[in-house]
PDB file of N, CA and C in Angstrom:
ATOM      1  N   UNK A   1      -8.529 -11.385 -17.248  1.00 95.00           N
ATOM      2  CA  UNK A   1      -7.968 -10.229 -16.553  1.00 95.00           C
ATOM      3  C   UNK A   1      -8.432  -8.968 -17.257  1.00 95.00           C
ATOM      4  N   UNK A   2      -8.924  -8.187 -16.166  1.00 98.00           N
ATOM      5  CA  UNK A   2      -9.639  -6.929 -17.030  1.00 98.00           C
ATOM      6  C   UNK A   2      -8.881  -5.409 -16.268  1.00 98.00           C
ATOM      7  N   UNK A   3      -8.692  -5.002 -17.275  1.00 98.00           N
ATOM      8  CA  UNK A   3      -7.366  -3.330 -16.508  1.00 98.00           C
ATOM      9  C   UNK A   3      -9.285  -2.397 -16.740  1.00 98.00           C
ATOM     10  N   UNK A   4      -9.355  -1.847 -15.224  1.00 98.00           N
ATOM     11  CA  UNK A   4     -10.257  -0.452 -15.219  1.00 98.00           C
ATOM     12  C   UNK A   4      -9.444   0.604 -15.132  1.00 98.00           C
ATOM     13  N   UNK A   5      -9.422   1.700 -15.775  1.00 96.00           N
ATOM     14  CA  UNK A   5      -8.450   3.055 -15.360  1.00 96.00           C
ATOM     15  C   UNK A   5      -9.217   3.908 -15.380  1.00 96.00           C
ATOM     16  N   UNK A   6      -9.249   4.907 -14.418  1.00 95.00           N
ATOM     17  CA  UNK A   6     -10.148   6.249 -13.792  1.00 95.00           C
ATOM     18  C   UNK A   6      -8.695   6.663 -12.946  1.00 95.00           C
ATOM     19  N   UNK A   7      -8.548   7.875 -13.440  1.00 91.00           N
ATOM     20  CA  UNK A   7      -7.609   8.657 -12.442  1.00 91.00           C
ATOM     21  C   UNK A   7      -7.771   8.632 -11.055  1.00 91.00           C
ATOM     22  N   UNK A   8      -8.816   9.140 -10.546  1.00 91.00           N
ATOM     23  CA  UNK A   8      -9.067   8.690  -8.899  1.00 91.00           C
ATOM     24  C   UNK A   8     -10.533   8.227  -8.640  1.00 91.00           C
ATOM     25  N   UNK A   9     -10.187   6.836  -8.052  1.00 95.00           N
ATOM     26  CA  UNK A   9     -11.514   6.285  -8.057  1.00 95.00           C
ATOM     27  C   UNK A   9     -12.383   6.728  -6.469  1.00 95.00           C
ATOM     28  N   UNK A  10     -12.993   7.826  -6.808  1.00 92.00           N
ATOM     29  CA  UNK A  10     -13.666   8.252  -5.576  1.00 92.00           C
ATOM     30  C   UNK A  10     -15.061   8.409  -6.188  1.00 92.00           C
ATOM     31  N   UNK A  11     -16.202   7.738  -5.400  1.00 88.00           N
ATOM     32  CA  UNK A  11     -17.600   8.128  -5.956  1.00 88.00           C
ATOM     33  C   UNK A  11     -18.188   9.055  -5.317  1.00 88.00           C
ATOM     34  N   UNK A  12     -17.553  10.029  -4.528  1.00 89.00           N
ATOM     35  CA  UNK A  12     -17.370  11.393  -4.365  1.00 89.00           C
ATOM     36  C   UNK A  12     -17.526  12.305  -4.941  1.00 89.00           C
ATOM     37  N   UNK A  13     -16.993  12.109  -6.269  1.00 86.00           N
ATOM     38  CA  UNK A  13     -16.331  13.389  -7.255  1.00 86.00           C
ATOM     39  C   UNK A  13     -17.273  13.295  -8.213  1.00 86.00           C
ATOM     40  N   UNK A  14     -18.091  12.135  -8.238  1.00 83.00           N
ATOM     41  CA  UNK A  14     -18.766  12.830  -9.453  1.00 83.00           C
ATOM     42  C   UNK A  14     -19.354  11.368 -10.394  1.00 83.00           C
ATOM     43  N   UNK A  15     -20.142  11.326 -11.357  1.00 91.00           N
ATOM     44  CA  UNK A  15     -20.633  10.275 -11.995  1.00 91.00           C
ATOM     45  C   UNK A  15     -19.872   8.976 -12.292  1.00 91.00           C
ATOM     46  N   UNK A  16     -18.699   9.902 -13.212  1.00 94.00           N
ATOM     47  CA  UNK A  16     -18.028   8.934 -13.909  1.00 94.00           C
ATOM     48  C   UNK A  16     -17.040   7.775 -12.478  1.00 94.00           C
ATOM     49  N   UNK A  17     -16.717   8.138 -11.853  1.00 95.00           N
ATOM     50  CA  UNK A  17     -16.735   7.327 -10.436  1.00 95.00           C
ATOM     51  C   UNK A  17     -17.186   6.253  -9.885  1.00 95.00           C
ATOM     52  N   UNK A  18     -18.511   6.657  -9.887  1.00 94.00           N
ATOM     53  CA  UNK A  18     -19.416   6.042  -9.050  1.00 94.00           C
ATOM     54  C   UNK A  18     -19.866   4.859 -10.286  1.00 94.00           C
ATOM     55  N   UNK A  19     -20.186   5.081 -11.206  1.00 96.00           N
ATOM     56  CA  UNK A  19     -20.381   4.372 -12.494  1.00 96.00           C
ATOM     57  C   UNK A  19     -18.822   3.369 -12.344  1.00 96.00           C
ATOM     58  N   UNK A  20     -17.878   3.562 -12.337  1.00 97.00           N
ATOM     59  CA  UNK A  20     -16.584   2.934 -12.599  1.00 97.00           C
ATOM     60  C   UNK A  20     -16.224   1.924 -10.862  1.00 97.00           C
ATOM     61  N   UNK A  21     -17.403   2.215 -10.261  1.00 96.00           N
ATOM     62  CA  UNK A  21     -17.371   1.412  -8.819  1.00 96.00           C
ATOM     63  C   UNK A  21     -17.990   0.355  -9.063  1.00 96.00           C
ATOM     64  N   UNK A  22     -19.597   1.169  -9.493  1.00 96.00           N
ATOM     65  CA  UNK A  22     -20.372  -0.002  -9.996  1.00 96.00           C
ATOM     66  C   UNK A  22     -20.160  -1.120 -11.526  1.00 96.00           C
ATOM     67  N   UNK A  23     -18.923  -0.832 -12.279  1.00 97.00           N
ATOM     68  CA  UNK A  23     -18.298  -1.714 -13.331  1.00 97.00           C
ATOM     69  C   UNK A  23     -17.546  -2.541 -12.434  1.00 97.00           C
ATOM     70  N   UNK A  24     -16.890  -1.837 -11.354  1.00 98.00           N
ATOM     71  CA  UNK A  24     -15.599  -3.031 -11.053  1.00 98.00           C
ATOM     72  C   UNK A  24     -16.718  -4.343  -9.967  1.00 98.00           C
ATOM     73  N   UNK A  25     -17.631  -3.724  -9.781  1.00 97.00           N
ATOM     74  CA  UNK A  25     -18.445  -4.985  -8.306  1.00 97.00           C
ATOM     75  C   UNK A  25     -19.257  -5.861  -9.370  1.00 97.00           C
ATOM     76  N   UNK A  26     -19.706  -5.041 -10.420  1.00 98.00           N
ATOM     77  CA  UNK A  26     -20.648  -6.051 -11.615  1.00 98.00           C
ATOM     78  C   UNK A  26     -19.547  -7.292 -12.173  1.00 98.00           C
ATOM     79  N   UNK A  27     -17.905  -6.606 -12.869  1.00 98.00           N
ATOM     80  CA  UNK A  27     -17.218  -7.451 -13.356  1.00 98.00           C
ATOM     81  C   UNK A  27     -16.746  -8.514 -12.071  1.00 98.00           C
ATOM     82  N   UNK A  28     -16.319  -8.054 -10.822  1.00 98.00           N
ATOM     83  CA  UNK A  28     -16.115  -9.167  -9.740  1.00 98.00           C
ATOM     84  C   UNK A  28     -17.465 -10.169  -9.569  1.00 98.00           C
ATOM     85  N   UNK A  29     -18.869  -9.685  -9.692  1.00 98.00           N
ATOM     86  CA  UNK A  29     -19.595 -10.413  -9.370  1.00 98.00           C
ATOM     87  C   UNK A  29     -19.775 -11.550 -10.623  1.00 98.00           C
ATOM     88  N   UNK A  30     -19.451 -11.210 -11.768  1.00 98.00           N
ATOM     89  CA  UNK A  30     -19.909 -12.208 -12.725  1.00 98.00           C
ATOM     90  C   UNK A  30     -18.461 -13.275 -12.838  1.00 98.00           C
ATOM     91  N   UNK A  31     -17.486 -13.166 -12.223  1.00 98.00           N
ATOM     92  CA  UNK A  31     -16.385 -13.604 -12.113  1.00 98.00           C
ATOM     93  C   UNK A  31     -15.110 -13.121 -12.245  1.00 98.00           C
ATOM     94  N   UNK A  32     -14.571 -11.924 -12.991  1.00 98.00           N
ATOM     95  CA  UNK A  32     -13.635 -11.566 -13.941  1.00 98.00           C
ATOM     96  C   UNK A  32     -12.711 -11.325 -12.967  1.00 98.00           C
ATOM     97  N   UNK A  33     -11.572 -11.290 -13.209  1.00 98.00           N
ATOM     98  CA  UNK A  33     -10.282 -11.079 -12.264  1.00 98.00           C
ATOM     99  C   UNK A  33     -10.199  -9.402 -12.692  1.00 98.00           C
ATOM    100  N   UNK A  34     -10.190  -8.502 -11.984  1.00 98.00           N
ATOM    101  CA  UNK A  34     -10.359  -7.083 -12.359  1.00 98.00           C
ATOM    102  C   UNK A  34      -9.238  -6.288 -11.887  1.00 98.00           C
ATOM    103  N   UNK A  35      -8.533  -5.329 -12.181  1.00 98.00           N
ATOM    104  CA  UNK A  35      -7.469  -4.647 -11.823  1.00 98.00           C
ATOM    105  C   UNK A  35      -7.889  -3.330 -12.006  1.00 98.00           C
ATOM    106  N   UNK A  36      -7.495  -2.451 -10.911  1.00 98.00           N
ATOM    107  CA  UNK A  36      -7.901  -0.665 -11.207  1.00 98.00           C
ATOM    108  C   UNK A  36      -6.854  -0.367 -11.264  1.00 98.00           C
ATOM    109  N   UNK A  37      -5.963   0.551 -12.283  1.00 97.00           N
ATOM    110  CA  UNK A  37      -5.011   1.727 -12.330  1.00 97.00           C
ATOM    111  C   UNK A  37      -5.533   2.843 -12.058  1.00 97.00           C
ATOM    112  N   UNK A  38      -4.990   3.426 -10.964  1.00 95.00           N
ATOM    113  CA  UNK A  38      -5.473   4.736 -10.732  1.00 95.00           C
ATOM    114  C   UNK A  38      -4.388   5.622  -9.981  1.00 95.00           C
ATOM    115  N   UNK A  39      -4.447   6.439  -9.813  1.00 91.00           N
ATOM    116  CA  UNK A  39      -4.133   6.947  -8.926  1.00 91.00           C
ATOM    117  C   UNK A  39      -3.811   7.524  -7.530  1.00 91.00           C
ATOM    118  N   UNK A  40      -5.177   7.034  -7.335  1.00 91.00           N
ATOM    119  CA  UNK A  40      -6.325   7.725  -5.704  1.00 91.00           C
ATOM    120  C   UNK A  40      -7.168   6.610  -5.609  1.00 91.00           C
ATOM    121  N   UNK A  41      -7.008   5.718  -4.868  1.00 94.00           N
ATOM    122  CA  UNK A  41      -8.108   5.230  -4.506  1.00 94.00           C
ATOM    123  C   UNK A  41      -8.617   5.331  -3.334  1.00 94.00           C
ATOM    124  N   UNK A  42     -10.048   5.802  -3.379  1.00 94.00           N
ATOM    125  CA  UNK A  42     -10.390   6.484  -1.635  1.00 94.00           C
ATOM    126  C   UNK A  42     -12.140   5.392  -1.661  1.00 94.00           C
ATOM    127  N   UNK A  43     -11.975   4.370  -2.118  1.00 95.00           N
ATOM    128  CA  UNK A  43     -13.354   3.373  -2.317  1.00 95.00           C
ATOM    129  C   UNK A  43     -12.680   1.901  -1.820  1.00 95.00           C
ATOM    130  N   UNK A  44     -13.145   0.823  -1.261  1.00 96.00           N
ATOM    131  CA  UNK A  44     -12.817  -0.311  -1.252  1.00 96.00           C
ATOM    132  C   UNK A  44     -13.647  -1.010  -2.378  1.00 96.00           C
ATOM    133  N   UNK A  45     -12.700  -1.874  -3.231  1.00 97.00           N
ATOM    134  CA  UNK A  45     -13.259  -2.329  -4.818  1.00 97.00           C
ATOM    135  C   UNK A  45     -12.848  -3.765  -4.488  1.00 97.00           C
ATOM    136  N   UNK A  46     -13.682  -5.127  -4.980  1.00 98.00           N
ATOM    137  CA  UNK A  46     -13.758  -6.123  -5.367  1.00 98.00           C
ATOM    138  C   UNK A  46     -12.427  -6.190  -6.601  1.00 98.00           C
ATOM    139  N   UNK A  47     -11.147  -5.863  -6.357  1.00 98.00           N
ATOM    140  CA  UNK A  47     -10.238  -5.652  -7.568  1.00 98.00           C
ATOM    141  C   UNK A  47      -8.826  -6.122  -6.953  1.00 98.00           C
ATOM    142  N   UNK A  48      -8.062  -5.940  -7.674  1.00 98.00           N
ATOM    143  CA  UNK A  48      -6.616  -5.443  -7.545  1.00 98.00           C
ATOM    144  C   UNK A  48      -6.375  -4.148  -7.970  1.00 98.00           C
ATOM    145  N   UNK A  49      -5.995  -3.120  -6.502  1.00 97.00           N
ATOM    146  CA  UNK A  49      -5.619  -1.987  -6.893  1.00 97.00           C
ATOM    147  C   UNK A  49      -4.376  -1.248  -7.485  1.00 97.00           C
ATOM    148  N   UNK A  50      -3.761  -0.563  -8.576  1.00 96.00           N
ATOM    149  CA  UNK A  50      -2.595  -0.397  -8.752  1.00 96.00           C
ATOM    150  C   UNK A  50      -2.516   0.526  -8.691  1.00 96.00           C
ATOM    151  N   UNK A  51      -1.522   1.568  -8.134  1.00 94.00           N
ATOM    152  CA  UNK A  51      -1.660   3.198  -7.943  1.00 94.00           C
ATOM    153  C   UNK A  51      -0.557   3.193  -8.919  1.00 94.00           C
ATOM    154  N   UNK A  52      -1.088   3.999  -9.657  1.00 92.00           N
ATOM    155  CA  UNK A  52      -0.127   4.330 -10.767  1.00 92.00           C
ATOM    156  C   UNK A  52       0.216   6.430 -11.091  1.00 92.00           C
ATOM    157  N   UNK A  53       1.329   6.963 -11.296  1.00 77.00           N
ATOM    158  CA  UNK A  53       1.390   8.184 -11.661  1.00 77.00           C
ATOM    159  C   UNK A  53       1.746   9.048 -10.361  1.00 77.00           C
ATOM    160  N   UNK A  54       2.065   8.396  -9.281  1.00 68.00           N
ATOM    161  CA  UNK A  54       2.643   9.039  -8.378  1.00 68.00           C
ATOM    162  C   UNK A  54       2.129  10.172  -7.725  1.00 68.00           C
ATOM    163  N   UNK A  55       2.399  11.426  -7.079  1.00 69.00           N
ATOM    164  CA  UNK A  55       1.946  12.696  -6.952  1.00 69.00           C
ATOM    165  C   UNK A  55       3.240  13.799  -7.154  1.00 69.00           C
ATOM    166  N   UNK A  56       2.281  14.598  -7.554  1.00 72.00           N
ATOM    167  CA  UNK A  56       3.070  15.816  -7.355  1.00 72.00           C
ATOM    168  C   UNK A  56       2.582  16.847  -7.097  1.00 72.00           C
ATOM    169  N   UNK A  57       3.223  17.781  -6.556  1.00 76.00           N
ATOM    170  CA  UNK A  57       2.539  19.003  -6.128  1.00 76.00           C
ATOM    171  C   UNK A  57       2.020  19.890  -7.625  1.00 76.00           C
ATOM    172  N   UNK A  58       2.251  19.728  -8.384  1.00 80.00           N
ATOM    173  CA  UNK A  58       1.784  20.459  -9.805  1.00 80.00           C
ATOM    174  C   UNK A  58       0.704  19.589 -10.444  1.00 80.00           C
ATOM    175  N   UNK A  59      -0.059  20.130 -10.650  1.00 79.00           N
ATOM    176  CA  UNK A  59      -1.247  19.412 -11.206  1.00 79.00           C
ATOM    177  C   UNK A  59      -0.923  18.423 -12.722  1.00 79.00           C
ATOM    178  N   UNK A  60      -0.181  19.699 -13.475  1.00 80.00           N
ATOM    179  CA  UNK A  60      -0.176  19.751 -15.085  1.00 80.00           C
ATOM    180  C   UNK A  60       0.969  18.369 -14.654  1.00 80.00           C
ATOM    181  N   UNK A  61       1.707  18.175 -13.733  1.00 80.00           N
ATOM    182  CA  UNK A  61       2.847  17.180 -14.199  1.00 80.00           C
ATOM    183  C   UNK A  61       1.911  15.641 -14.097  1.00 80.00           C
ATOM    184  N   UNK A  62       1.239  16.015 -12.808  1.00 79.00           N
ATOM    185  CA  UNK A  62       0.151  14.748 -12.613  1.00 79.00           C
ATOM    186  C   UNK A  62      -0.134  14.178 -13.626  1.00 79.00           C
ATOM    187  N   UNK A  63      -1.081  14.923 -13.870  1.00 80.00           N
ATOM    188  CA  UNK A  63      -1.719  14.845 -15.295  1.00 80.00           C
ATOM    189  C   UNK A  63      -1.251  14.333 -16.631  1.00 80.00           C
ATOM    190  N   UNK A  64      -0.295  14.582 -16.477  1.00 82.00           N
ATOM    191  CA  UNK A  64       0.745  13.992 -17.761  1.00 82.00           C
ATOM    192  C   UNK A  64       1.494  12.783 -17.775  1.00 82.00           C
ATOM    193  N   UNK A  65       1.922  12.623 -16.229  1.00 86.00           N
ATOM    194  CA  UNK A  65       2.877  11.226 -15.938  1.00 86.00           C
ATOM    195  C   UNK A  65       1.646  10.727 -16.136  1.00 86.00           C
ATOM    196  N   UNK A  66       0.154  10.532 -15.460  1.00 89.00           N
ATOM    197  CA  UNK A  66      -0.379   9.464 -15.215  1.00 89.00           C
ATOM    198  C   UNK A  66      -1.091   8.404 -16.265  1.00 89.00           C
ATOM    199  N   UNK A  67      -1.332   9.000 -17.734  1.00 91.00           N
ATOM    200  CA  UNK A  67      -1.623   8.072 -19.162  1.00 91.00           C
ATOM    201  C   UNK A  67      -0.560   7.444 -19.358  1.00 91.00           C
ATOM    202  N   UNK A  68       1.022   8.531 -19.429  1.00 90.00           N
ATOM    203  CA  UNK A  68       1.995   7.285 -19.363  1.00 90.00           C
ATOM    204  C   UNK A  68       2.365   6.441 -18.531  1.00 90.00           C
ATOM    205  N   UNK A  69       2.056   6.220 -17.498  1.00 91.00           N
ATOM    206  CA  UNK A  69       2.399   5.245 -16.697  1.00 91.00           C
ATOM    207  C   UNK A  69       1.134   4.559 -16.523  1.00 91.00           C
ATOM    208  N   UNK A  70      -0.098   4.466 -16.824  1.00 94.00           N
ATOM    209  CA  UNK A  70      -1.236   3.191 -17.250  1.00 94.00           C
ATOM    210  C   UNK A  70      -0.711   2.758 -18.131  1.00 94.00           C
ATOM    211  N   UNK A  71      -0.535   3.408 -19.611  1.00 94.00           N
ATOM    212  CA  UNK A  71       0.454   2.666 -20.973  1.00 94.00           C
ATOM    213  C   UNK A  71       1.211   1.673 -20.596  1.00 94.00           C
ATOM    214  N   UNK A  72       2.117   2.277 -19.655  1.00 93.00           N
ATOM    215  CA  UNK A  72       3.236   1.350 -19.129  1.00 93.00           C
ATOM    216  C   UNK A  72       2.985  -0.074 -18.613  1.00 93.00           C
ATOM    217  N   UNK A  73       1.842   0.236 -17.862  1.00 94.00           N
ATOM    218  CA  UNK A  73       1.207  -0.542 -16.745  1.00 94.00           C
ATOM    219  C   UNK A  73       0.304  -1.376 -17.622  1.00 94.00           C
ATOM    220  N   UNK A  74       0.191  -1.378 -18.444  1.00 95.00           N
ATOM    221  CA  UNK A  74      -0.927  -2.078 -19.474  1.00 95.00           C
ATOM    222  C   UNK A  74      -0.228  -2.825 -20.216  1.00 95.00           C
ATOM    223  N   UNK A  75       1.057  -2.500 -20.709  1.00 94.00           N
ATOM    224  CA  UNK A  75       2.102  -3.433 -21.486  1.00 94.00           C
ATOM    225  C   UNK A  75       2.586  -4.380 -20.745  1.00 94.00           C
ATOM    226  N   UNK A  76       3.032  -4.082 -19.666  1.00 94.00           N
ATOM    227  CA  UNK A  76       3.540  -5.095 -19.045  1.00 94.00           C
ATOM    228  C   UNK A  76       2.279  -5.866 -18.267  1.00 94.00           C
ATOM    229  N   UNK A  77       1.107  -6.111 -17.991  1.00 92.00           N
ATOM    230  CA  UNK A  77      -0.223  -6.566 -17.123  1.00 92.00           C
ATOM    231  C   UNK A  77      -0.635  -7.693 -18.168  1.00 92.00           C
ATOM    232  N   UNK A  78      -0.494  -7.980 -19.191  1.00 92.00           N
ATOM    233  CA  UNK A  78      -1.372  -8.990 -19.814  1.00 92.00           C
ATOM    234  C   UNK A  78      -2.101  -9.152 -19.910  1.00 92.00           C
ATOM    235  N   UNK A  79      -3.109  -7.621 -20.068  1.00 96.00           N
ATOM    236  CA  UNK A  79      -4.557  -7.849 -19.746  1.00 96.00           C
ATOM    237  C   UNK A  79      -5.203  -8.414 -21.040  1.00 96.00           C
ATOM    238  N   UNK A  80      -6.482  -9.153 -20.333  1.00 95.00           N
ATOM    239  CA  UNK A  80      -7.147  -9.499 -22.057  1.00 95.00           C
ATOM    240  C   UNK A  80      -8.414  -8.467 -22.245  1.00 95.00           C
ATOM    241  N   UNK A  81      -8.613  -7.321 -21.313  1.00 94.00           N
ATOM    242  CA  UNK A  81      -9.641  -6.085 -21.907  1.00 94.00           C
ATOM    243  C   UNK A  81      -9.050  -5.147 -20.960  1.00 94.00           C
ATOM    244  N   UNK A  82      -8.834  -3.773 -21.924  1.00 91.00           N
ATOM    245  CA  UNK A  82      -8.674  -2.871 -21.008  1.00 91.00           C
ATOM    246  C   UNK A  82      -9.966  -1.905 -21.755  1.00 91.00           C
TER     247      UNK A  82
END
C-alpha cells in the first residue's frame, strides 16, 4: 500500500501534477495498491482516491487543515510508503 499526496491532483496546473499522474499509472502498472490524498481531484487515477482537507472559502485555512489531515490520514492508512 502506497499513500501519494499532492494537494490537487490536476495535470492542468502545472509539472508537479502531471509528474504525480504519471507516478500513480507507473505504481498501478507494476502492481502496487496506490492511494491519493488530496484534495481536488479533477484526473481519473489507477488509485484509491481520498479527499482529504475539506474546502473553505479562505485559502490560508485550506492550506493549513490540509497537512493535518494527510498526517491524520496516514496514521490511521497503514501505509507501507508514503
Amino acid at each position: 500500500r502506497i499513500a501519494v499526496t499532492i494537494e490537487e491532483l490536476d495535470p492542468r496546473r502545472g509539472g508537479a501534477e502531471g509528474a504525480t499522474v504519471r507516478l500513480i499509472r507507473g505504481l498501478d502498472g507494476r502492481g502496487h495498491e496506490v492511494h491519493v490524498l488530496t484534495r481536488r481531484c479533477a484526473v481519473e487515477v489507477p488509485a484509491k482516491v481520498h479527499l482529504v482537507g475539506g474546502d473553505s472559502m479562505f485559502a490560508a485555512l485550506r492550506e493549513w487543515r490540509f497537512p493535518h489531515r494527510v498526517a491524520r490520514q496516514l496514521e490511521q492508512g497503514n501505509y507501507d510508503l508514503s
